[in-house]
Short mmCIF file of C-alpha atoms in Angstrom, two decimals:
data_model
loop_
_atom_site.label_atom_id
_atom_site.label_comp_id
_atom_site.label_asym_id
_atom_site.label_seq_id
_atom_site.Cartn_x
_atom_site.Cartn_y
_atom_site.Cartn_z
CA MET A 1 0.00 0.00 0.00
CA THR A 2 1.34 3.43 -0.84
CA GLN A 3 2.33 5.62 2.06
CA GLU A 4 0.76 8.83 0.84
CA LEU A 5 -2.92 8.99 1.73
CA ALA A 6 -5.43 9.20 -1.09
CA PRO A 7 -6.48 12.80 -1.69
CA THR A 8 -10.02 13.87 -0.94
CA LEU A 9 -12.19 15.88 -3.25
CA ARG A 10 -12.28 19.52 -2.20
CA ASP A 11 -13.42 22.71 -3.83
CA GLN A 12 -14.62 20.86 -6.93
CA SER A 13 -17.04 23.63 -7.86
CA ALA A 14 -18.82 26.59 -6.37
CA ALA A 15 -22.11 24.79 -7.04
CA HIS A 16 -21.32 22.44 -4.19
CA SER A 17 -20.52 25.15 -1.67
CA ALA A 18 -23.77 24.38 0.15
CA GLY A 19 -22.88 20.68 0.42
CA TRP A 20 -22.16 18.42 -2.55
CA TRP A 21 -24.37 15.74 -1.07
CA ARG A 22 -27.53 17.88 -1.12
CA ASP A 23 -28.12 17.23 -4.82
CA ALA A 24 -25.70 14.34 -5.54
CA VAL A 25 -26.60 11.36 -7.68
CA ILE A 26 -25.02 8.39 -5.92
CA TYR A 27 -24.52 5.06 -7.71
CA GLN A 28 -24.70 1.90 -5.63
CA VAL A 29 -22.21 -0.84 -6.50
CA TYR A 30 -22.92 -4.31 -5.15
CA VAL A 31 -19.29 -5.35 -5.07
CA ARG A 32 -19.80 -9.07 -5.76
CA SER A 33 -21.77 -8.35 -8.90
CA PHE A 34 -20.29 -5.31 -10.65
CA ALA A 35 -17.07 -6.40 -12.36
CA ASP A 36 -14.69 -9.34 -11.88
CA SER A 37 -10.98 -8.82 -12.61
CA ASP A 38 -9.54 -12.26 -11.84
CA GLY A 39 -11.98 -14.78 -13.31
CA ASP A 40 -13.30 -16.32 -10.10
CA GLY A 41 -16.84 -15.24 -10.97
CA ILE A 42 -17.04 -12.76 -8.09
CA GLY A 43 -16.77 -9.00 -8.50
CA ASP A 44 -13.84 -7.27 -6.84
CA LEU A 45 -12.24 -3.89 -6.19
CA ARG A 46 -9.90 -4.04 -9.18
CA GLY A 47 -12.87 -4.79 -11.42
CA ILE A 48 -14.70 -1.76 -10.06
CA ARG A 49 -11.66 0.48 -10.55
CA ARG A 50 -11.45 -0.52 -14.22
CA ARG A 51 -15.11 0.37 -14.71
CA LEU A 52 -14.98 3.76 -12.99
CA PRO A 53 -14.72 5.60 -16.35
CA TYR A 54 -18.14 4.16 -17.22
CA LEU A 55 -19.61 5.69 -14.06
CA ALA A 56 -17.92 9.02 -14.71
CA GLU A 57 -19.35 9.03 -18.23
CA LEU A 58 -22.78 8.05 -16.91
CA GLY A 59 -22.74 11.29 -14.96
CA VAL A 60 -23.05 10.26 -11.31
CA ASP A 61 -21.36 12.18 -8.52
CA ALA A 62 -20.43 9.44 -6.06
CA VAL A 63 -20.18 5.67 -5.76
CA TRP A 64 -21.43 3.71 -2.75
CA LEU A 65 -19.71 0.34 -2.25
CA THR A 66 -21.33 -2.51 -0.33
CA PRO A 67 -19.08 -4.22 2.25
CA PHE A 68 -15.74 -5.57 1.03
CA TYR A 69 -14.29 -6.25 4.49
CA ALA A 70 -12.91 -9.58 5.74
CA SER A 71 -15.97 -11.77 6.22
CA PRO A 72 -17.14 -15.40 6.17
CA GLN A 73 -19.84 -14.12 3.73
CA ALA A 74 -22.77 -15.56 5.65
CA ASP A 75 -24.78 -12.52 4.56
CA GLY A 76 -23.00 -11.13 1.53
CA GLY A 77 -20.33 -9.40 3.60
CA TYR A 78 -22.67 -7.77 6.09
CA ASP A 79 -21.16 -10.14 8.65
CA VAL A 80 -17.82 -8.44 9.23
CA ALA A 81 -14.92 -10.27 10.88
CA ASP A 82 -12.36 -7.45 10.51
CA TYR A 83 -13.44 -3.89 9.69
CA ARG A 84 -9.93 -2.77 8.74
CA ALA A 85 -9.11 -5.56 6.28
CA VAL A 86 -10.28 -6.25 2.73
CA ASP A 87 -11.58 -9.76 2.15
CA PRO A 88 -9.29 -11.70 -0.25
CA LEU A 89 -12.37 -12.33 -2.42
CA PHE A 90 -12.31 -8.64 -3.30
CA GLY A 91 -8.59 -7.80 -3.20
CA ASP A 92 -6.49 -6.17 -0.52
CA LEU A 93 -6.07 -2.81 1.18
CA SER A 94 -3.89 -1.45 -1.62
CA ASP A 95 -6.74 -2.16 -4.06
CA ALA A 96 -9.08 -0.10 -1.88
CA ASP A 97 -6.54 2.71 -1.79
CA ASP A 98 -6.08 2.58 -5.58
CA LEU A 99 -9.83 2.62 -6.13
CA VAL A 100 -10.33 5.72 -3.98
CA ARG A 101 -7.48 7.51 -5.73
CA GLU A 102 -8.75 6.68 -9.22
CA ALA A 103 -12.30 7.70 -8.32
CA HIS A 104 -11.08 11.06 -7.08
CA ARG A 105 -8.99 11.53 -10.23
CA LEU A 106 -12.19 11.07 -12.26
CA GLY A 107 -14.17 13.47 -10.08
CA LEU A 108 -16.11 10.74 -8.26
CA ARG A 109 -16.51 10.42 -4.52
CA ILE A 110 -16.48 7.09 -2.67
CA ILE A 111 -18.91 6.11 0.08
CA VAL A 112 -18.35 2.81 1.87
CA ASP A 113 -20.70 0.68 3.91
CA ILE A 114 -20.20 0.44 7.66
CA VAL A 115 -21.98 -2.28 9.65
CA PRO A 116 -22.26 -1.18 13.30
CA ASN A 117 -25.30 -3.11 14.54
CA HIS A 118 -23.60 -6.50 14.51
CA THR A 119 -20.34 -8.28 13.76
CA SER A 120 -19.61 -11.69 12.30
CA ASP A 121 -19.59 -14.60 14.72
CA GLN A 122 -15.98 -15.00 13.52
CA HIS A 123 -14.99 -11.54 14.78
CA ALA A 124 -12.24 -11.75 17.42
CA TRP A 125 -14.53 -10.16 20.00
CA PHE A 126 -17.28 -12.73 19.59
CA ARG A 127 -14.91 -15.70 19.55
CA ALA A 128 -13.46 -14.44 22.83
CA ALA A 129 -16.97 -13.90 24.20
CA LEU A 130 -17.95 -17.51 23.49
CA ALA A 131 -14.78 -18.60 25.26
CA GLY A 132 -15.96 -16.80 28.37
CA GLY A 133 -13.88 -13.65 28.01
CA GLU A 134 -14.78 -10.15 29.15
CA GLU A 135 -15.86 -9.45 25.54
CA ARG A 136 -19.22 -10.98 26.51
CA ALA A 137 -20.16 -7.52 27.73
CA LEU A 138 -19.86 -6.21 24.17
CA TYR A 139 -22.81 -8.32 22.98
CA HIS A 140 -26.29 -9.18 24.27
CA PHE A 141 -25.93 -12.45 26.18
CA ARG A 142 -28.92 -13.41 28.34
CA PRO A 143 -30.14 -16.45 30.29
CA GLY A 144 -33.04 -18.27 28.74
CA ARG A 145 -36.56 -18.61 30.05
CA GLY A 146 -38.27 -21.84 31.04
CA THR A 147 -37.43 -24.41 33.66
CA ASP A 148 -33.93 -25.04 32.36
CA GLY A 149 -33.39 -21.89 30.35
CA GLU A 150 -34.43 -23.75 27.21
CA LEU A 151 -36.57 -20.90 25.83
CA PRO A 152 -35.27 -17.68 24.25
CA PRO A 153 -35.00 -14.64 26.57
CA ASN A 154 -37.85 -12.83 24.78
CA ASP A 155 -40.15 -13.19 21.76
CA TRP A 156 -38.08 -11.16 19.30
CA GLU A 157 -37.81 -12.59 15.80
CA SER A 158 -34.93 -12.37 13.37
CA VAL A 159 -35.52 -10.23 10.30
CA PHE A 160 -34.44 -13.33 8.35
CA GLY A 161 -36.96 -15.56 10.14
CA GLY A 162 -37.02 -17.66 13.29
CA PRO A 163 -36.04 -16.51 16.79
CA ALA A 164 -33.62 -13.59 17.17
CA TRP A 165 -31.70 -15.69 19.72
CA THR A 166 -29.28 -18.61 19.50
CA ARG A 167 -28.32 -20.76 22.46
CA THR A 168 -24.63 -21.27 23.22
CA GLU A 169 -22.92 -24.41 24.45
CA ALA A 170 -22.77 -22.75 27.87
CA GLY A 171 -26.57 -22.68 27.94
CA ASP A 172 -27.22 -18.94 27.65
CA TRP A 173 -28.41 -17.10 24.54
CA TYR A 174 -27.11 -14.30 22.32
CA LEU A 175 -29.13 -11.79 20.31
CA HIS A 176 -28.96 -11.55 16.51
CA LEU A 177 -31.59 -9.51 14.71
CA PHE A 178 -30.40 -11.00 11.42
CA ALA A 179 -28.59 -14.31 10.80
CA SER A 180 -27.25 -16.31 13.74
CA GLU A 181 -23.79 -15.60 12.31
CA GLN A 182 -24.40 -11.87 12.97
CA PRO A 183 -24.47 -11.28 16.76
CA ASP A 184 -25.72 -7.84 17.78
CA LEU A 185 -23.32 -5.51 19.57
CA ASP A 186 -24.30 -3.82 22.83
CA TRP A 187 -23.84 -0.12 22.14
CA ASN A 188 -24.24 0.74 25.80
CA HIS A 189 -20.64 -0.41 26.28
CA PRO A 190 -18.11 2.43 25.73
CA LYS A 191 -15.58 0.07 24.12
CA VAL A 192 -17.99 -0.53 21.23
CA ARG A 193 -18.31 3.21 20.61
CA GLU A 194 -14.56 3.75 20.87
CA GLU A 195 -13.85 0.94 18.42
CA PHE A 196 -16.19 2.28 15.76
CA ASP A 197 -14.80 5.79 16.10
CA SER A 198 -11.42 4.25 15.35
CA ILE A 199 -12.79 2.26 12.38
CA LEU A 200 -14.37 5.37 10.85
CA ARG A 201 -11.13 7.28 11.24
CA PHE A 202 -9.20 4.46 9.57
CA TRP A 203 -11.25 4.73 6.37
CA LEU A 204 -11.52 8.52 6.47
CA ASP A 205 -7.74 8.69 6.71
CA LEU A 206 -7.54 6.46 3.64
CA GLY A 207 -9.63 9.05 1.82
CA VAL A 208 -13.23 7.81 1.63
CA ASP A 209 -15.86 10.53 1.38
CA GLY A 210 -18.45 9.06 3.68
CA PHE A 211 -20.31 6.06 5.04
CA ARG A 212 -23.59 4.39 4.35
CA ILE A 213 -24.60 3.17 7.80
CA ASP A 214 -26.21 -0.24 7.71
CA VAL A 215 -29.17 -0.67 10.10
CA ALA A 216 -28.63 2.86 11.41
CA HIS A 217 -31.89 2.50 13.31
CA GLY A 218 -30.89 -0.67 15.16
CA MET A 219 -27.89 -0.16 17.44
CA VAL A 220 -29.90 0.72 20.57
CA LYS A 221 -32.47 -1.65 22.06
CA ALA A 222 -35.25 -0.77 24.51
CA GLU A 223 -34.22 -1.15 28.14
CA GLY A 224 -35.03 -4.57 29.47
CA LEU A 225 -35.49 -6.06 25.99
CA PRO A 226 -39.29 -6.31 26.39
CA ASP A 227 -41.51 -8.76 24.53
CA ILE A 228 -43.38 -7.49 21.48
CA GLY A 229 -46.38 -9.81 21.76
CA LEU A 230 -46.78 -10.14 18.00
CA SER A 231 -45.51 -12.57 15.39
CA GLU A 232 -44.35 -11.88 11.82
CA GLN A 233 -42.34 -8.98 13.19
CA ALA A 234 -40.37 -8.46 9.96
CA LYS A 235 -43.59 -7.14 8.42
CA LEU A 236 -43.79 -4.48 11.15
CA ILE A 237 -40.43 -2.91 10.27
CA GLY A 238 -41.04 0.56 8.96
CA ALA A 239 -44.66 0.42 10.09
CA GLN A 240 -44.26 0.97 13.83
CA VAL A 241 -41.59 1.57 16.47
CA LEU A 242 -40.23 -1.75 17.71
CA PRO A 243 -38.15 -2.29 20.87
CA PHE A 244 -35.17 -3.27 18.74
CA PHE A 245 -35.46 -0.64 15.97
CA ASP A 246 -35.75 3.16 15.77
CA GLN A 247 -35.13 3.73 19.47
CA ASP A 248 -34.37 7.32 20.39
CA GLY A 249 -30.96 6.37 21.77
CA VAL A 250 -29.50 5.84 18.28
CA HIS A 251 -29.46 9.59 17.72
CA GLU A 252 -26.75 10.17 20.33
CA ILE A 253 -24.50 7.83 18.34
CA HIS A 254 -25.19 9.62 15.08
CA ARG A 255 -24.52 13.01 16.66
CA SER A 256 -21.11 11.84 17.79
CA TRP A 257 -20.36 10.50 14.31
CA ARG A 258 -21.40 13.80 12.73
CA THR A 259 -18.87 15.57 14.95
CA LEU A 260 -16.22 13.10 13.83
CA LEU A 261 -17.11 13.53 10.14
CA ASP A 262 -17.08 17.32 10.43
CA SER A 263 -13.54 17.20 11.86
CA TYR A 264 -12.28 16.06 8.43
CA GLU A 265 -11.83 18.29 5.39
CA GLY A 266 -13.74 17.66 2.19
CA GLU A 267 -17.34 17.39 3.41
CA ARG A 268 -17.41 13.73 4.45
CA ILE A 269 -20.96 12.45 4.89
CA GLY A 270 -23.03 9.90 6.76
CA VAL A 271 -26.04 8.21 5.11
CA ALA A 272 -28.56 6.37 7.25
CA GLU A 273 -30.18 3.14 6.19
CA ALA A 274 -33.02 3.67 8.61
CA TRP A 275 -36.45 2.11 8.50
CA ALA A 276 -38.84 4.40 10.36
CA PRO A 277 -42.64 4.26 10.62
CA SER A 278 -43.13 7.79 9.29
CA SER A 279 -41.36 10.53 7.35
CA GLU A 280 -41.27 12.55 10.56
CA ARG A 281 -39.41 9.81 12.43
CA LEU A 282 -37.01 9.42 9.50
CA ALA A 283 -36.28 13.16 9.51
CA LEU A 284 -34.85 12.84 13.02
CA TYR A 285 -31.82 11.06 11.53
CA VAL A 286 -30.94 14.10 9.38
CA ARG A 287 -31.25 16.93 11.86
CA PRO A 288 -28.47 19.53 11.46
CA ASP A 289 -26.25 17.85 14.06
CA GLU A 290 -26.84 14.28 12.90
CA LEU A 291 -26.39 12.52 9.55
CA HIS A 292 -26.46 14.16 6.13
CA GLN A 293 -28.91 11.85 4.37
CA ALA A 294 -31.34 9.01 5.05
CA PHE A 295 -32.79 6.62 2.51
CA ASN A 296 -36.40 7.39 1.64
CA PHE A 297 -37.97 3.94 1.80
CA GLN A 298 -41.46 5.46 1.83
CA PHE A 299 -40.81 6.48 -1.79
CA LEU A 300 -39.22 3.16 -2.75
CA THR A 301 -42.23 1.17 -1.51
CA CYS A 302 -44.83 3.51 -3.01
CA ASP A 303 -47.28 1.98 -5.49
CA TRP A 304 -47.53 3.12 -9.11
CA ASP A 305 -50.36 5.52 -8.36
CA ALA A 306 -50.42 9.29 -8.86
CA THR A 307 -52.24 10.05 -5.61
CA ALA A 308 -49.97 7.82 -3.54
CA MET A 309 -46.84 9.22 -5.20
CA ARG A 310 -47.86 12.80 -4.55
CA ARG A 311 -48.68 12.01 -0.93
CA VAL A 312 -45.27 10.39 -0.36
CA ILE A 313 -43.41 13.17 -2.16
CA ASP A 314 -45.19 15.86 -0.15
CA GLY A 315 -44.64 14.04 3.14
CA SER A 316 -40.98 13.40 2.40
CA LEU A 317 -40.23 17.00 1.41
CA ALA A 318 -42.11 18.44 4.36
CA ALA A 319 -40.35 16.18 6.86
CA THR A 320 -36.82 16.87 5.67
CA ALA A 321 -37.52 20.59 5.16
CA SER A 322 -38.51 20.78 8.83
CA VAL A 323 -34.90 19.97 9.77
CA GLY A 324 -33.19 21.69 6.83
CA ALA A 325 -32.07 18.47 5.16
CA PRO A 326 -32.37 17.31 1.55
CA THR A 327 -34.69 14.47 0.62
CA THR A 328 -33.30 11.36 -1.03
CA TRP A 329 -35.06 9.40 -3.76
CA VAL A 330 -34.34 5.74 -4.43
CA LEU A 331 -36.16 3.15 -6.53
CA SER A 332 -34.09 -0.01 -6.03
CA ASN A 333 -31.22 -1.46 -4.02
CA HIS A 334 -29.59 -4.78 -3.20
CA ASP A 335 -32.33 -5.78 -0.73
CA VAL A 336 -35.51 -5.31 -2.78
CA VAL A 337 -37.04 -6.57 -6.02
CA ARG A 338 -35.85 -4.38 -8.90
CA HIS A 339 -38.43 -1.72 -9.68
CA THR A 340 -38.73 -2.75 -13.35
CA THR A 341 -40.29 -5.96 -12.03
CA ARG A 342 -42.12 -4.36 -9.10
CA TYR A 343 -43.86 -2.03 -11.54
CA GLY A 344 -45.35 -4.94 -13.46
CA GLY A 345 -42.46 -6.50 -15.36
CA GLY A 346 -42.10 -6.89 -19.09
CA GLU A 347 -42.75 -3.93 -21.37
CA GLN A 348 -45.08 -2.26 -18.88
CA GLY A 349 -42.57 -2.53 -16.07
CA LEU A 350 -39.83 -1.05 -18.23
CA ARG A 351 -42.06 1.84 -19.37
CA ARG A 352 -42.88 2.65 -15.77
CA ALA A 353 -39.27 2.27 -14.66
CA ARG A 354 -38.07 4.69 -17.33
CA ALA A 355 -40.74 7.20 -16.36
CA ALA A 356 -39.97 6.78 -12.66
CA ALA A 357 -36.29 7.48 -13.35
CA LEU A 358 -37.11 10.87 -14.86
CA LEU A 359 -39.50 11.64 -12.01
CA THR A 360 -36.84 10.73 -9.44
CA LEU A 361 -34.10 12.78 -11.06
CA ALA A 362 -36.36 15.85 -11.34
CA LEU A 363 -37.40 15.91 -7.67
CA PRO A 364 -35.59 18.22 -5.21
CA GLY A 365 -32.71 16.62 -3.36
CA SER A 366 -30.36 13.70 -3.92
CA ALA A 367 -30.97 10.52 -5.92
CA TYR A 368 -29.60 6.98 -5.72
CA VAL A 369 -29.14 4.65 -8.69
CA TYR A 370 -28.70 0.93 -8.08
CA GLN A 371 -26.30 -0.78 -10.46
CA GLY A 372 -28.10 -2.04 -13.55
CA GLU A 373 -31.21 0.07 -13.18
CA GLU A 374 -29.75 2.36 -15.83
CA LEU A 375 -29.91 -0.69 -18.12
CA GLY A 376 -33.53 -1.43 -17.21
CA LEU A 377 -32.52 -4.77 -15.72
CA PRO A 378 -35.43 -6.84 -14.42
CA GLU A 379 -35.42 -9.02 -11.33
CA VAL A 380 -34.16 -12.54 -12.05
CA GLN A 381 -37.01 -14.61 -10.66
CA ASP A 382 -36.11 -18.10 -11.84
CA LEU A 383 -32.80 -18.71 -10.06
CA PRO A 384 -32.44 -22.37 -9.05
CA ASP A 385 -32.63 -23.01 -5.32
CA THR A 386 -29.18 -24.58 -5.51
CA VAL A 387 -27.47 -21.27 -6.34
CA ARG A 388 -29.30 -19.00 -3.88
CA GLN A 389 -27.24 -17.49 -1.06
CA ASP A 390 -29.66 -15.13 0.73
CA PRO A 391 -29.67 -16.37 4.36
CA ALA A 392 -33.37 -15.51 4.66
CA PHE A 393 -34.11 -18.05 1.91
CA PHE A 394 -33.02 -20.85 4.21
CA ARG A 395 -34.85 -19.67 7.33
CA GLY A 396 -38.36 -18.63 6.29
CA ASP A 397 -40.92 -16.57 8.23
CA GLY A 398 -38.83 -13.41 7.83
CA GLN A 399 -37.84 -11.51 4.69
CA ASP A 400 -38.95 -13.24 1.50
CA GLY A 401 -35.46 -14.70 0.99
CA MET A 402 -35.37 -13.68 -2.65
CA ARG A 403 -32.74 -10.93 -2.57
CA ASP A 404 -30.44 -12.89 -4.88
CA GLY A 405 -32.62 -11.95 -7.85
CA CYS A 406 -31.54 -8.30 -7.75
CA ARG A 407 -27.88 -9.21 -7.23
CA VAL A 408 -27.21 -11.08 -10.47
CA PRO A 409 -23.96 -9.73 -12.01
CA MET A 410 -23.98 -6.83 -14.48
CA PRO A 411 -23.97 -7.49 -18.24
CA TRP A 412 -21.30 -5.36 -19.92
CA SER A 413 -20.88 -6.74 -23.45
CA GLY A 414 -21.22 -9.74 -25.73
CA THR A 415 -24.04 -12.14 -26.52
CA GLU A 416 -23.26 -14.91 -24.05
CA ALA A 417 -22.81 -15.11 -20.29
CA PRO A 418 -20.97 -13.74 -18.40
CA TYR A 419 -21.44 -10.76 -20.78
CA GLY A 420 -18.10 -9.14 -20.03
CA PHE A 421 -18.55 -9.38 -16.26
CA GLY A 422 -15.13 -11.02 -16.06
CA PRO A 423 -12.84 -13.59 -17.66
CA GLY A 424 -14.63 -16.46 -15.90
CA GLY A 425 -18.25 -17.18 -15.07
CA SER A 426 -20.50 -15.41 -12.60
CA TRP A 427 -21.45 -16.38 -9.06
CA LEU A 428 -25.14 -16.19 -9.98
CA PRO A 429 -26.32 -17.22 -13.46
CA GLN A 430 -27.30 -14.42 -15.84
CA PRO A 431 -30.37 -14.79 -18.09
CA GLU A 432 -29.90 -15.56 -21.77
CA SER A 433 -31.86 -12.42 -22.65
CA TRP A 434 -29.37 -10.08 -21.00
CA GLY A 435 -27.12 -9.74 -24.04
CA ARG A 436 -29.48 -7.12 -25.52
CA LEU A 437 -29.50 -5.27 -22.18
CA SER A 438 -25.73 -4.97 -21.84
CA VAL A 439 -23.87 -1.68 -21.64
CA ALA A 440 -22.35 -2.26 -25.08
CA ALA A 441 -25.69 -3.15 -26.67
CA GLN A 442 -27.41 -0.04 -25.32
CA SER A 443 -24.61 2.49 -25.80
CA GLY A 444 -25.33 4.85 -28.67
CA ASP A 445 -28.96 3.75 -29.06
CA PRO A 446 -31.03 6.90 -28.42
CA ARG A 447 -34.05 4.78 -27.47
CA SER A 448 -32.20 2.73 -24.84
CA THR A 449 -32.65 3.06 -21.13
CA LEU A 450 -28.91 3.64 -20.68
CA GLU A 451 -28.93 6.64 -22.99
CA LEU A 452 -32.05 7.96 -21.24
CA TYR A 453 -30.13 7.93 -17.94
CA ARG A 454 -27.06 9.49 -19.51
CA SER A 455 -29.17 12.29 -20.98
CA ALA A 456 -31.07 12.86 -17.74
CA LEU A 457 -27.90 13.02 -15.65
CA ALA A 458 -26.26 15.41 -18.11
CA LEU A 459 -29.32 17.70 -18.08
CA ARG A 460 -29.46 17.52 -14.30
CA LYS A 461 -26.03 19.15 -14.22
CA GLU A 462 -26.80 21.65 -16.99
CA LEU A 463 -30.23 22.87 -15.87
CA PRO A 464 -29.95 25.12 -12.82
CA GLY A 465 -33.47 24.28 -11.62
CA LEU A 466 -32.70 20.62 -10.96
CA GLY A 467 -31.06 19.16 -7.86
CA ASP A 468 -31.55 20.80 -4.49
CA GLY A 469 -34.27 23.44 -4.15
CA GLU A 470 -38.02 23.92 -4.32
CA MET A 471 -40.89 22.59 -6.45
CA GLU A 472 -44.50 23.55 -7.05
CA TRP A 473 -47.34 21.25 -8.08
CA LEU A 474 -49.25 22.27 -11.21
CA ALA A 475 -52.90 21.57 -12.05
CA THR A 476 -53.38 18.32 -13.99
CA PRO A 477 -56.10 15.77 -14.74
CA GLU A 478 -56.49 12.76 -12.47
CA GLY A 479 -53.68 10.23 -12.90
CA VAL A 480 -51.19 12.85 -14.10
CA LEU A 481 -48.59 14.58 -11.95
CA SER A 482 -46.86 17.80 -12.97
CA PHE A 483 -44.59 20.08 -11.00
CA GLY A 484 -42.45 23.09 -11.72
CA ARG A 485 -38.82 23.69 -10.87
CA PRO A 486 -37.00 26.90 -11.83
CA GLY A 487 -36.89 26.80 -15.63
CA LEU A 488 -38.34 23.30 -15.85
CA VAL A 489 -41.63 21.39 -15.71
CA CYS A 490 -41.79 17.64 -15.09
CA THR A 491 -44.95 15.80 -16.19
CA LEU A 492 -45.71 12.16 -15.34
CA ASN A 493 -48.64 10.27 -16.83
CA THR A 494 -49.23 7.27 -14.56
CA LEU A 495 -52.27 6.10 -16.53
CA ALA A 496 -52.16 3.20 -18.98
CA THR A 497 -53.76 5.45 -21.61
CA GLU A 498 -52.44 8.64 -23.19
CA ALA A 499 -53.21 12.05 -21.69
CA GLU A 500 -53.70 15.23 -23.73
CA LEU A 501 -52.40 18.39 -22.10
CA PRO A 502 -51.42 21.93 -23.07
CA VAL A 503 -47.76 22.14 -24.08
CA PRO A 504 -46.02 23.72 -21.05
CA GLY A 505 -42.71 24.47 -22.77
CA ARG A 506 -39.98 23.02 -24.95
CA PRO A 507 -39.55 19.24 -24.49
CA VAL A 508 -35.97 18.39 -23.52
CA LEU A 509 -36.32 14.75 -22.51
CA SER A 510 -39.08 12.14 -22.56
CA SER A 511 -39.20 8.47 -21.60
CA ALA A 512 -41.37 7.78 -24.71
CA ALA A 513 -42.19 9.51 -27.99
CA LEU A 514 -44.68 12.41 -27.85
CA GLU A 515 -47.32 13.54 -30.33
CA PHE A 516 -48.14 17.23 -30.79
CA SER A 517 -51.27 18.81 -32.16
CA GLY A 518 -51.15 22.59 -32.19
CA ALA A 519 -50.78 23.80 -28.63
CA ALA A 520 -51.57 20.37 -27.17
CA VAL A 521 -49.40 17.32 -26.55
CA ARG A 522 -50.46 13.68 -26.26
CA ILE A 523 -48.32 12.01 -23.62
CA PRO A 524 -48.39 8.20 -23.87
CA GLY A 525 -49.40 6.17 -20.87
CA GLU A 526 -46.75 5.56 -18.23
CA THR A 527 -44.47 8.27 -19.57
CA CYS A 528 -42.53 11.15 -18.00
CA VAL A 529 -41.44 14.33 -19.79
CA TRP A 530 -39.10 17.20 -18.90
CA TRP A 531 -39.96 20.61 -20.37
CA ALA A 532 -37.78 23.72 -20.44
CA VAL A 533 -39.83 26.82 -19.62
#
């Protein structure tokens, strides 16, 4: 590893003087599935570095990397054994350093995942805890209930299904809100807080521009670990406050991290993956002295319905405006069914996905793009059970266990798998139809989804009314949404049939072809248009 630390991005432009993150478009890379440099069928850091020019050309501002730390990979790297080491699957520390440097050279920022709610069961702390060491105090060990302690300490369920407790050989139990290989840390212990401060500093010193905080709502549990009294608890996440999620105590942790981030030059940021039961609760994570952004899952889970979309947009903007923070907009990620499929699949799903992309990129605030959505990739729904690796798939009664379908490796070029993903195969099989969806196949085709994204991201930088700022709803017929930004109008027809409207300005981008008749325009069903005014 080189001795000189990777430079950070500073003073890139006056436009970012109010915070580059307030209007950034951030591209999520699922490390295992983006690009493979060594032919083992698994994506790695060198593969990502080689593909950074593609992301720079696409027009994004930053890249968020899923975990690449040393891990037994029980949950795709979200079970971390060593937070300061790169897993050999993905390279080594010098590869991480090279990636950050190359990204900065291309004008891209790098955000890395941090996993503070739990460690791997192979972490040195947990191995020592099982051996009876003082590290037991760093986790939630409890005696069981029942005559001989044979029952779990409470009725909490794992997000992945089954009890949130596993019994040890010593007879007591430890808490794991996810897989049994992911024991939860006890954030009441000062050593846990000190260790994560040190981990954050390690990566900030290497030059990363921020952190996406996994389960940012989960580190603090209600005192006494009370029973919930309900089953199917995974379905309650994001619908109500639970004793293991969205407890008020998490905000003290995030305030301390904000102070740490602010002590570094270059506007380093924290992004909360926080499931909260309301936009108002979510806004607490982005108060001026806490984190910079929080994922807007209310928008991600919204149905394809004009009334519902407007309600979520209004609620999201109002909540974040109340604390002076930008809203984030996200349609897909590595944990949910790709929105092309959620919106109906096939041609209809793609039409809606293209329209939703233009809607998302026109809204005030910051936007996230999950790898492959710019290609219109659908969910892969026919993966054989033998290749699935989602831990929830093997447990049942929790998440649906089908997250592998959105993690199938990217198609880059060619007509046969692995479509330029790497010199070998791919850890999950790619569909035969993906050759026509590859980056190479779509590049230069003005009708392709890739070129739609490239055009939208270029216009987002060129048009001063896009990005951070205000919007105003305009009068429209039922099923149509239209709002104004300075110098721009965005119109979305959610209906399956065309809508005829007065022409509001000069069309600059549309997700489908328009028809004009005098001063009127016929907007096809499930289409979004940007107008310069």
